[in-house]
Short mmCIF file of C-alpha atoms in Angstrom, two decimals:
data_model
loop_
_atom_site.label_atom_id
_atom_site.label_comp_id
_atom_site.label_asym_id
_atom_site.label_seq_id
_atom_site.Cartn_x
_atom_site.Cartn_y
_atom_site.Cartn_z
CA MET A 8 -0.06 0.14 0.09
CA PRO A 9 1.76 3.39 -1.00
CA GLU A 10 2.22 5.91 1.45
CA PRO A 11 0.52 9.25 1.14
CA ALA A 12 2.29 11.77 -1.33
CA ASP A 13 4.87 13.76 0.27
CA SER A 14 3.65 17.36 0.28
CA ALA A 15 4.49 20.64 2.07
CA GLU A 16 2.28 21.15 5.19
CA PRO A 17 0.30 24.47 5.03
CA PRO A 18 2.34 26.91 6.54
CA ALA A 19 -0.19 28.03 8.95
CA CYS A 20 -0.13 24.65 10.72
CA ALA A 21 3.20 25.05 12.59
CA ASP A 22 1.58 26.97 15.53
CA ALA A 23 -1.99 25.75 15.38
CA PRO A 24 -2.73 23.00 17.66
CA VAL A 25 -4.84 19.86 16.25
CA ILE A 26 -8.27 19.63 17.47
CA LEU A 27 -8.68 16.56 19.89
CA GLY A 28 -11.97 15.38 21.19
CA ASP A 29 -10.68 15.31 24.93
CA VAL A 30 -11.98 18.69 26.26
CA PRO A 31 -14.80 18.37 28.35
CA GLY A 32 -17.73 20.51 26.92
CA SER A 33 -16.36 21.02 23.53
CA PHE A 34 -17.81 20.44 20.31
CA PRO A 35 -15.82 17.56 19.16
CA ARG A 36 -16.34 15.86 22.85
CA SER A 37 -20.02 16.16 22.12
CA VAL A 38 -19.87 14.75 18.89
CA LEU A 39 -17.81 11.51 20.07
CA ALA A 40 -19.75 11.04 23.36
CA GLU A 41 -23.17 12.05 22.39
CA ARG A 42 -23.67 12.16 18.57
CA HIS A 43 -22.09 8.95 17.77
CA PRO A 44 -23.96 6.67 20.41
CA ALA A 45 -27.23 8.20 19.31
CA LEU A 46 -26.42 7.52 15.71
CA ILE A 47 -25.68 3.94 16.36
CA ARG A 48 -29.16 3.47 17.92
CA LYS A 49 -30.69 5.38 15.00
CA VAL A 50 -29.05 2.93 12.70
CA ARG A 51 -30.05 -0.13 15.01
CA ASP A 52 -33.71 0.87 14.57
CA ALA A 53 -33.69 1.54 10.78
CA PHE A 54 -33.01 -2.01 9.85
CA PRO A 55 -34.16 -5.57 11.19
CA TYR A 56 -30.61 -6.37 11.73
CA GLY A 57 -30.10 -10.04 13.28
CA PRO A 58 -28.53 -10.93 16.61
CA GLU A 59 -25.02 -11.03 15.05
CA ARG A 60 -25.20 -7.41 13.93
CA GLN A 61 -26.96 -6.20 16.89
CA ARG A 62 -24.21 -7.30 19.10
CA ALA A 63 -21.64 -5.80 16.79
CA LEU A 64 -23.37 -2.40 17.09
CA ASP A 65 -23.69 -2.81 20.75
CA ALA A 66 -20.02 -3.49 20.96
CA LEU A 67 -19.29 -0.62 18.91
CA LEU A 68 -21.51 1.62 21.11
CA LYS A 69 -19.50 0.36 24.35
CA ASN A 70 -15.98 0.53 22.68
CA SER A 71 -16.27 4.12 21.18
CA ALA A 72 -17.31 5.47 24.58
CA GLU A 73 -15.21 3.57 26.88
CA GLY A 74 -12.52 1.71 24.94
CA VAL A 75 -9.37 2.27 22.64
CA LEU A 76 -9.22 2.43 18.92
CA GLU A 77 -8.48 -1.11 17.56
CA PRO A 78 -7.26 -2.26 13.91
CA LEU A 79 -9.67 -3.49 11.45
CA GLY A 80 -10.20 -7.32 11.07
CA ALA A 81 -7.33 -9.18 9.42
CA ARG A 82 -9.63 -9.70 6.53
CA ALA A 83 -10.34 -6.26 5.95
CA THR A 84 -9.13 -5.25 2.45
CA ASP A 85 -8.21 -1.88 3.55
CA ARG A 86 -6.65 -2.61 6.97
CA GLU A 87 -3.23 -1.80 5.79
CA ARG A 88 -4.62 1.55 4.26
CA TRP A 89 -5.87 2.57 7.43
CA GLU A 90 -2.66 1.70 9.30
CA VAL A 91 -0.70 3.79 6.71
CA TRP A 92 -3.30 6.69 7.14
CA GLY A 93 -2.34 6.91 11.03
CA GLY A 94 -3.68 3.60 12.83
CA ARG A 95 -0.02 2.64 13.57
CA GLU A 96 0.33 5.40 15.78
CA TYR A 97 -3.26 6.00 17.07
CA PHE A 98 -4.29 2.06 17.66
CA GLY A 99 -4.62 1.51 21.35
CA ARG A 100 -5.43 4.78 22.32
CA SER A 101 -8.69 6.47 23.57
CA TRP A 102 -10.94 7.85 20.78
CA PHE A 103 -10.81 11.06 22.65
CA ASP A 104 -7.14 11.38 22.80
CA VAL A 105 -6.28 11.29 18.99
CA PRO A 106 -6.99 14.13 16.30
CA PHE A 107 -10.70 14.58 16.07
CA LEU A 108 -10.92 14.23 12.42
CA TRP A 109 -9.18 10.86 12.52
CA SER A 110 -11.51 9.34 15.25
CA GLU A 111 -14.62 10.67 13.74
CA SER A 112 -13.55 9.29 10.58
CA TYR A 113 -12.73 6.03 11.78
CA PHE A 114 -15.94 5.58 13.69
CA TYR A 115 -17.72 5.62 10.40
CA ARG A 116 -15.41 2.97 9.20
CA ARG A 117 -16.07 0.79 12.32
CA LEU A 118 -19.97 1.39 11.80
CA LEU A 119 -19.89 -0.18 8.35
CA ASP A 120 -17.95 -3.29 9.84
CA ALA A 121 -20.57 -3.60 12.55
CA VAL A 122 -23.46 -3.58 9.91
CA GLY A 123 -21.73 -6.01 7.71
CA TYR A 124 -21.16 -3.56 5.05
CA PHE A 125 -18.06 -5.10 3.38
CA VAL A 126 -18.25 -8.84 4.32
CA PRO A 127 -20.20 -11.35 2.05
CA GLY A 128 -23.86 -11.98 3.44
CA PRO A 129 -27.15 -10.37 3.20
CA TRP A 130 -25.96 -6.97 4.34
CA GLN A 131 -23.14 -6.44 2.17
CA GLY A 132 -23.49 -3.11 0.33
CA ILE A 133 -26.46 -1.92 2.08
CA ASP A 134 -26.05 1.69 3.02
CA PRO A 135 -27.12 1.89 6.70
CA PHE A 136 -28.00 5.66 6.10
CA ARG A 137 -30.10 5.16 3.18
CA PRO A 138 -33.42 5.49 4.63
CA PHE A 139 -32.57 8.89 6.00
CA LYS A 140 -31.05 10.10 2.51
CA LEU A 141 -34.26 9.02 0.74
CA ALA A 142 -36.58 10.58 3.11
CA GLU A 143 -35.20 13.95 2.32
CA LEU A 144 -35.96 13.47 -1.31
CA ASP A 145 -39.56 12.99 -0.89
CA THR A 146 -40.73 15.86 1.23
CA PRO A 147 -43.12 19.04 0.34
CA GLU A 148 -39.75 21.01 1.32
CA ALA A 149 -37.89 19.37 -1.65
CA ASP A 150 -41.07 19.93 -3.89
CA ALA A 151 -41.05 23.67 -3.26
CA GLU A 152 -37.26 23.99 -3.68
CA LEU A 153 -37.56 22.36 -7.15
CA ALA A 154 -40.60 24.45 -8.12
CA ALA A 155 -38.68 27.59 -7.24
CA LEU A 156 -36.68 26.68 -10.34
CA ASP A 157 -39.45 27.87 -12.62
CA GLU A 158 -39.49 31.34 -11.42
CA LEU A 159 -35.57 31.45 -11.37
CA ALA A 160 -35.49 30.53 -15.16
CA ASP A 161 -36.86 33.79 -16.05
CA ARG A 162 -34.14 35.96 -14.33
CA PRO A 163 -31.14 37.08 -16.19
CA VAL A 164 -28.14 34.69 -16.30
CA ALA A 165 -25.97 36.33 -13.96
CA GLU A 166 -28.60 36.41 -11.28
CA ARG A 167 -29.36 32.76 -11.91
CA GLU A 168 -26.04 31.81 -11.44
CA ALA A 169 -25.57 33.72 -8.41
CA ALA A 170 -28.79 32.06 -6.95
CA LEU A 171 -27.70 28.89 -7.92
CA LEU A 172 -24.24 29.23 -6.13
CA LEU A 173 -26.03 30.22 -2.87
CA GLY A 174 -28.49 27.39 -3.32
CA SER A 175 -25.29 25.14 -3.61
CA LEU A 176 -23.82 26.92 -0.66
CA TRP A 177 -26.87 26.40 1.71
CA GLY A 178 -27.89 22.82 0.58
CA ASN A 179 -31.15 21.95 2.37
CA ARG A 180 -31.76 25.70 3.42
CA ALA A 181 -32.20 26.36 -0.41
CA ASP A 182 -34.95 28.42 0.10
CA LEU A 183 -32.63 30.81 1.63
CA GLY A 184 -30.05 30.18 -1.28
CA PHE A 185 -32.50 30.85 -4.09
CA ARG A 186 -33.44 34.43 -2.61
CA LEU A 187 -31.91 36.97 -4.67
CA GLY A 188 -30.36 40.23 -3.31
CA ALA A 189 -27.49 41.67 -1.72
CA ALA A 190 -25.78 39.13 0.64
CA GLY A 191 -24.12 42.05 2.66
CA ASP A 192 -20.18 42.72 3.06
CA GLY A 193 -19.80 39.91 5.48
CA THR A 194 -18.74 42.48 8.24
CA ALA A 195 -21.86 42.32 10.45
CA THR A 196 -23.73 39.51 12.45
CA GLU A 197 -26.96 40.03 10.78
CA SER A 198 -25.24 38.65 7.29
CA PRO A 199 -25.38 34.92 7.36
CA LEU A 200 -22.30 35.02 5.10
CA VAL A 201 -19.17 35.84 7.21
CA VAL A 202 -17.07 35.72 3.97
CA ASP A 203 -18.60 36.24 0.40
CA GLU A 204 -16.06 35.74 -2.38
CA GLY A 205 -18.88 34.47 -4.88
CA GLU A 206 -17.69 36.95 -7.60
CA ALA A 207 -14.24 35.91 -7.40
CA LEU A 208 -15.46 32.30 -7.58
CA ARG A 209 -17.62 32.95 -10.54
CA SER A 210 -14.80 34.54 -12.39
CA LEU A 211 -12.97 31.31 -12.50
CA PHE A 212 -15.69 29.77 -14.63
CA THR A 213 -14.17 30.28 -17.90
CA GLY A 214 -14.98 27.27 -20.05
CA GLY A 215 -12.57 24.87 -18.57
CA THR A 216 -12.79 21.86 -16.10
CA LEU A 217 -14.57 22.00 -12.66
CA CYS A 218 -13.97 19.56 -9.86
CA LEU A 219 -16.63 19.85 -7.43
CA VAL A 220 -16.02 17.67 -4.16
CA ALA A 221 -19.28 16.96 -2.96
CA ASP A 222 -20.68 17.06 0.55
CA ASN A 223 -24.06 15.56 1.51
CA SER A 224 -26.74 13.78 -0.33
CA GLY A 225 -30.36 14.31 -0.70
CA ARG A 226 -31.78 17.79 -0.84
CA GLU A 227 -28.07 19.28 -0.47
CA LEU A 228 -26.74 17.40 -3.58
CA ILE A 229 -29.41 18.56 -5.78
CA PRO A 230 -28.35 22.06 -5.63
CA ASP A 231 -24.93 21.11 -6.46
CA LEU A 232 -26.11 19.15 -9.59
CA LEU A 233 -28.48 22.35 -10.47
CA LEU A 234 -25.38 24.42 -10.45
CA ILE A 235 -23.11 22.04 -12.58
CA ASP A 236 -26.12 21.98 -14.91
CA HIS A 237 -26.17 25.68 -15.28
CA LEU A 238 -22.45 25.90 -15.77
CA LEU A 239 -22.36 23.14 -18.43
CA ARG A 240 -25.38 24.46 -20.33
CA GLY A 241 -23.89 27.92 -20.46
CA ARG A 242 -20.44 26.82 -21.50
CA ARG A 243 -19.14 28.46 -18.31
CA VAL A 244 -17.26 24.92 -17.76
CA GLU A 245 -16.74 22.48 -20.43
CA ARG A 246 -16.49 19.44 -18.21
CA ALA A 247 -17.53 18.61 -14.65
CA VAL A 248 -16.13 16.21 -12.42
CA LEU A 249 -18.06 15.32 -9.29
CA HIS A 250 -15.87 13.81 -6.45
CA VAL A 251 -17.99 11.55 -4.14
CA LYS A 252 -17.33 8.91 -1.36
CA PRO A 253 -16.62 5.46 -2.39
CA TYR A 254 -18.76 4.03 0.57
CA PRO A 255 -21.42 5.60 3.09
CA TYR A 256 -19.59 8.03 5.32
CA TYR A 257 -20.56 10.65 8.00
CA VAL A 258 -24.32 9.73 7.73
CA SER A 259 -25.23 11.69 4.77
CA ASP A 260 -22.16 11.90 2.70
CA ALA A 261 -22.91 11.69 -1.36
CA THR A 262 -22.01 8.31 -2.96
CA THR A 263 -22.40 7.22 -6.63
CA ALA A 264 -25.73 5.65 -5.70
CA ASP A 265 -26.97 9.00 -4.06
CA VAL A 266 -26.14 10.95 -7.17
CA ILE A 267 -28.29 8.58 -9.15
CA ASP A 268 -31.18 8.86 -6.59
CA ALA A 269 -30.67 12.71 -6.89
CA LEU A 270 -30.75 12.46 -10.72
CA ARG A 271 -33.98 10.50 -10.71
CA ARG A 272 -35.73 12.87 -8.26
CA LEU A 273 -35.02 15.55 -10.83
CA THR A 274 -36.02 13.78 -13.81
CA ALA A 275 -39.09 12.86 -12.32
CA ALA A 276 -40.01 16.36 -11.69
CA SER A 277 -41.77 18.83 -13.77
CA GLY A 278 -40.78 22.11 -15.48
CA ALA A 279 -37.21 23.55 -15.24
CA ALA A 280 -36.05 20.80 -12.56
CA GLY A 281 -36.89 18.17 -14.71
CA ALA A 282 -35.34 19.65 -17.78
CA SER A 283 -32.18 20.05 -15.63
CA GLY A 284 -32.44 16.51 -14.74
CA HIS A 285 -32.42 14.96 -18.13
CA ARG A 286 -29.53 17.50 -19.18
CA LEU A 287 -27.53 15.91 -16.37
CA TRP A 288 -28.56 12.47 -17.48
CA SER A 289 -27.37 13.20 -20.89
CA ALA A 290 -24.05 14.95 -19.65
CA MET A 291 -23.13 11.87 -17.54
CA THR A 292 -23.82 9.59 -20.54
CA ASP A 293 -21.77 11.69 -22.85
CA GLY A 294 -18.97 12.42 -20.41
CA ARG A 295 -19.17 16.01 -19.86
CA LEU A 296 -20.05 15.12 -16.27
CA THR A 297 -18.06 12.25 -14.57
CA VAL A 298 -18.25 10.91 -10.99
CA ARG A 299 -15.16 10.02 -9.18
CA ALA A 300 -14.94 7.99 -6.06
CA HIS A 301 -11.38 7.91 -4.85
CA PRO A 302 -10.44 6.22 -1.78
CA PHE A 303 -8.60 9.15 -0.24
CA SER A 304 -12.20 10.77 -0.19
CA CYS A 305 -12.88 8.71 3.09
CA ALA A 306 -9.26 9.22 4.45
CA PRO A 307 -8.97 10.70 7.97
CA LEU A 308 -6.34 13.06 6.69
CA PRO A 309 -6.16 16.62 5.57
CA TYR A 310 -5.98 17.41 1.66
CA ALA A 311 -2.33 18.42 2.34
CA ASP A 312 -1.67 14.53 2.54
CA MET A 313 -3.41 13.63 -0.71
CA PRO A 314 -1.77 11.06 -2.98
CA ASP A 315 -0.27 12.05 -6.25
CA ASP A 316 -2.78 10.83 -8.62
CA LEU A 317 -5.52 13.04 -6.79
CA ARG A 318 -2.99 15.79 -6.66
CA ARG A 319 -2.53 15.79 -10.52
CA GLU A 320 -6.24 15.57 -10.99
CA PHE A 321 -7.02 18.70 -8.70
CA ALA A 322 -3.92 20.32 -10.83
CA GLU A 323 -5.48 19.92 -14.05
CA ALA A 324 -8.77 21.28 -13.23
CA ASP A 325 -9.36 25.14 -13.77
CA VAL A 326 -10.94 25.15 -10.55
CA THR A 327 -11.83 22.80 -7.51
CA VAL A 328 -14.90 23.64 -5.39
CA MET A 329 -14.83 21.80 -1.95
CA LYS A 330 -18.36 21.53 -0.60
CA GLY A 331 -19.29 21.59 3.00
CA ASP A 332 -17.85 21.39 6.52
CA LEU A 333 -15.75 18.09 6.39
CA ASN A 334 -14.25 18.98 3.12
CA TYR A 335 -13.39 22.43 4.72
CA ARG A 336 -11.56 20.89 7.68
CA ARG A 337 -9.54 18.65 5.55
CA LEU A 338 -8.80 21.39 3.07
CA VAL A 339 -7.44 24.01 5.67
CA GLY A 340 -6.60 21.32 8.28
CA ASP A 341 -8.58 20.51 11.49
CA ARG A 342 -6.73 22.83 13.79
CA ARG A 343 -7.40 25.61 16.28
CA TYR A 344 -6.30 28.51 13.87
CA PRO A 345 -6.87 32.09 14.98
CA ALA A 346 -9.94 32.88 12.61
CA THR A 347 -8.32 35.60 11.03
CA THR A 348 -5.45 33.19 9.49
CA PRO A 349 -5.51 33.96 5.85
CA PHE A 350 -7.36 31.34 3.92
CA ALA A 351 -4.62 31.46 1.06
CA ARG A 352 -2.01 30.66 3.46
CA THR A 353 -3.91 27.45 4.82
CA THR A 354 -4.38 26.25 1.35
CA ALA A 355 -1.15 27.36 -0.34
CA TYR A 356 -0.26 23.74 -0.65
CA PHE A 357 -3.22 22.89 -2.99
CA PRO A 358 -2.13 22.29 -6.45
CA GLY A 359 -4.65 24.68 -8.25
CA PRO A 360 -7.34 27.38 -7.78
CA VAL A 361 -9.72 26.23 -4.97
CA ALA A 362 -12.76 27.58 -3.45
CA ALA A 363 -14.60 26.42 -0.34
CA LEU A 364 -18.54 26.47 -0.09
CA ARG A 365 -19.33 25.85 3.49
CA THR A 366 -21.82 26.41 6.32
CA LEU A 367 -20.25 26.41 9.70
CA LYS A 368 -20.69 23.40 11.73
CA SER A 369 -17.34 22.78 13.50
CA ASP A 370 -14.85 24.82 15.31
CA VAL A 371 -12.48 25.42 12.29
CA VAL A 372 -12.70 28.77 10.50
CA VAL A 373 -10.01 30.94 8.84
CA GLY A 374 -9.97 33.91 6.63
CA LEU A 375 -12.15 36.22 8.54
CA ASP A 376 -11.82 39.82 8.71
CA PRO A 377 -11.00 40.83 12.22
CA ARG A 378 -14.16 43.17 12.51
CA THR A 379 -16.23 40.20 11.55
CA GLU A 380 -14.98 37.87 14.08
CA THR A 381 -15.24 40.71 16.87
CA ALA A 382 -18.68 41.14 15.97
CA LEU A 383 -19.66 37.46 15.77
CA VAL A 384 -17.85 36.73 19.22
CA ALA A 385 -19.53 39.46 20.93
CA ASP A 386 -22.92 38.79 19.59
CA ARG A 387 -22.99 34.78 19.99
CA ASP A 388 -19.89 33.74 21.75
CA GLN A 389 -18.52 30.81 19.78
CA ARG A 390 -21.96 29.31 18.92
CA TRP A 391 -21.58 30.80 15.36
CA ARG A 392 -18.86 28.32 14.47
CA THR A 393 -20.78 25.24 14.93
CA GLY A 394 -24.49 25.81 14.42
CA GLY A 395 -25.05 26.14 10.71
CA THR A 396 -26.40 29.55 11.17
CA HIS A 397 -23.57 31.06 9.34
CA ALA A 398 -21.54 30.18 5.83
CA LEU A 399 -18.61 31.26 3.77
CA ILE A 400 -17.49 31.43 0.04
CA GLN A 401 -13.79 31.48 0.27
CA VAL A 402 -11.31 31.61 -2.96
CA ARG A 403 -7.53 30.89 -3.52
CA ARG A 404 -6.65 31.43 -7.05
#
């Protein structure tokens, strides 16, 4: 198994400590100690797993709360990969005492073990999060969001593009994303965009290749696909590569199966949404839109450690757009940076132009204007970092 490619660590990392889950009352601690046990119970109730799988889920529940990180089983095809990714250093230590990004990611890999996702048998390949993903696509809210496209279709092209970009940013808050109008300068607490470099991002759509690294499935993936359709249709990009996860991850992260579900939801719709769905389907069949599921997409590591083949792919793109909170943590590094640390500094290693579209749902944030940070902290203490109420669009050319 090859080692990760040698690459320069982002310069900003030298004095920014890695985030751990060992601080009582912290957001990472709450994820490991509260969110993960609740998720195990939710998955257990979502399927009629037999006694063997129930015992495995119960064992994971106990181990993740009280035990130490353990290697994958001897027959796991990716056992060596996880050892290279950090297991040799972290196995035998508490889930709370290793980098939060690592322990959180490894939890999902062990959850798939518990439900039999990778082993021959009746549960092989069954996504344990699929019921939750599909439920999002069949709601009145989803219908309303798709219907809003009909009104948007009559607006000038530039306005449509700005609205679709905001729709992709906000995901399942797309009703906010499609609302046209000034977003503010990002320096006041009443603005949900703490950094807005949308114009700079749009200036990079010059007819080349777009890599879009997806985040969540369902109602958050559909706006990503709608943005891709708009860019392809208007020749703002000639080709789009949609990066998804190779297996179920972080509850709702998109896989190839989720892309197909989203496309089917679009093609079954009427009006502008249905037309977009059919264009996207055709774009996949003729190669203008391709789906990529690289193993590193599920790595518990920052993109600074990406392997050479993925580095080359991003280097060949005219722009790479990283969607969502997890990709942001991996892009800049899951570290306790001062919030005013320049985004360009933390992404200096990236091999081409890169942008982040992200709602804030974890502690990590960089690139804030000092006035913005001061106003946010004064108004909301630190809750603005993790509550999903604020967002950002950041670009490094």
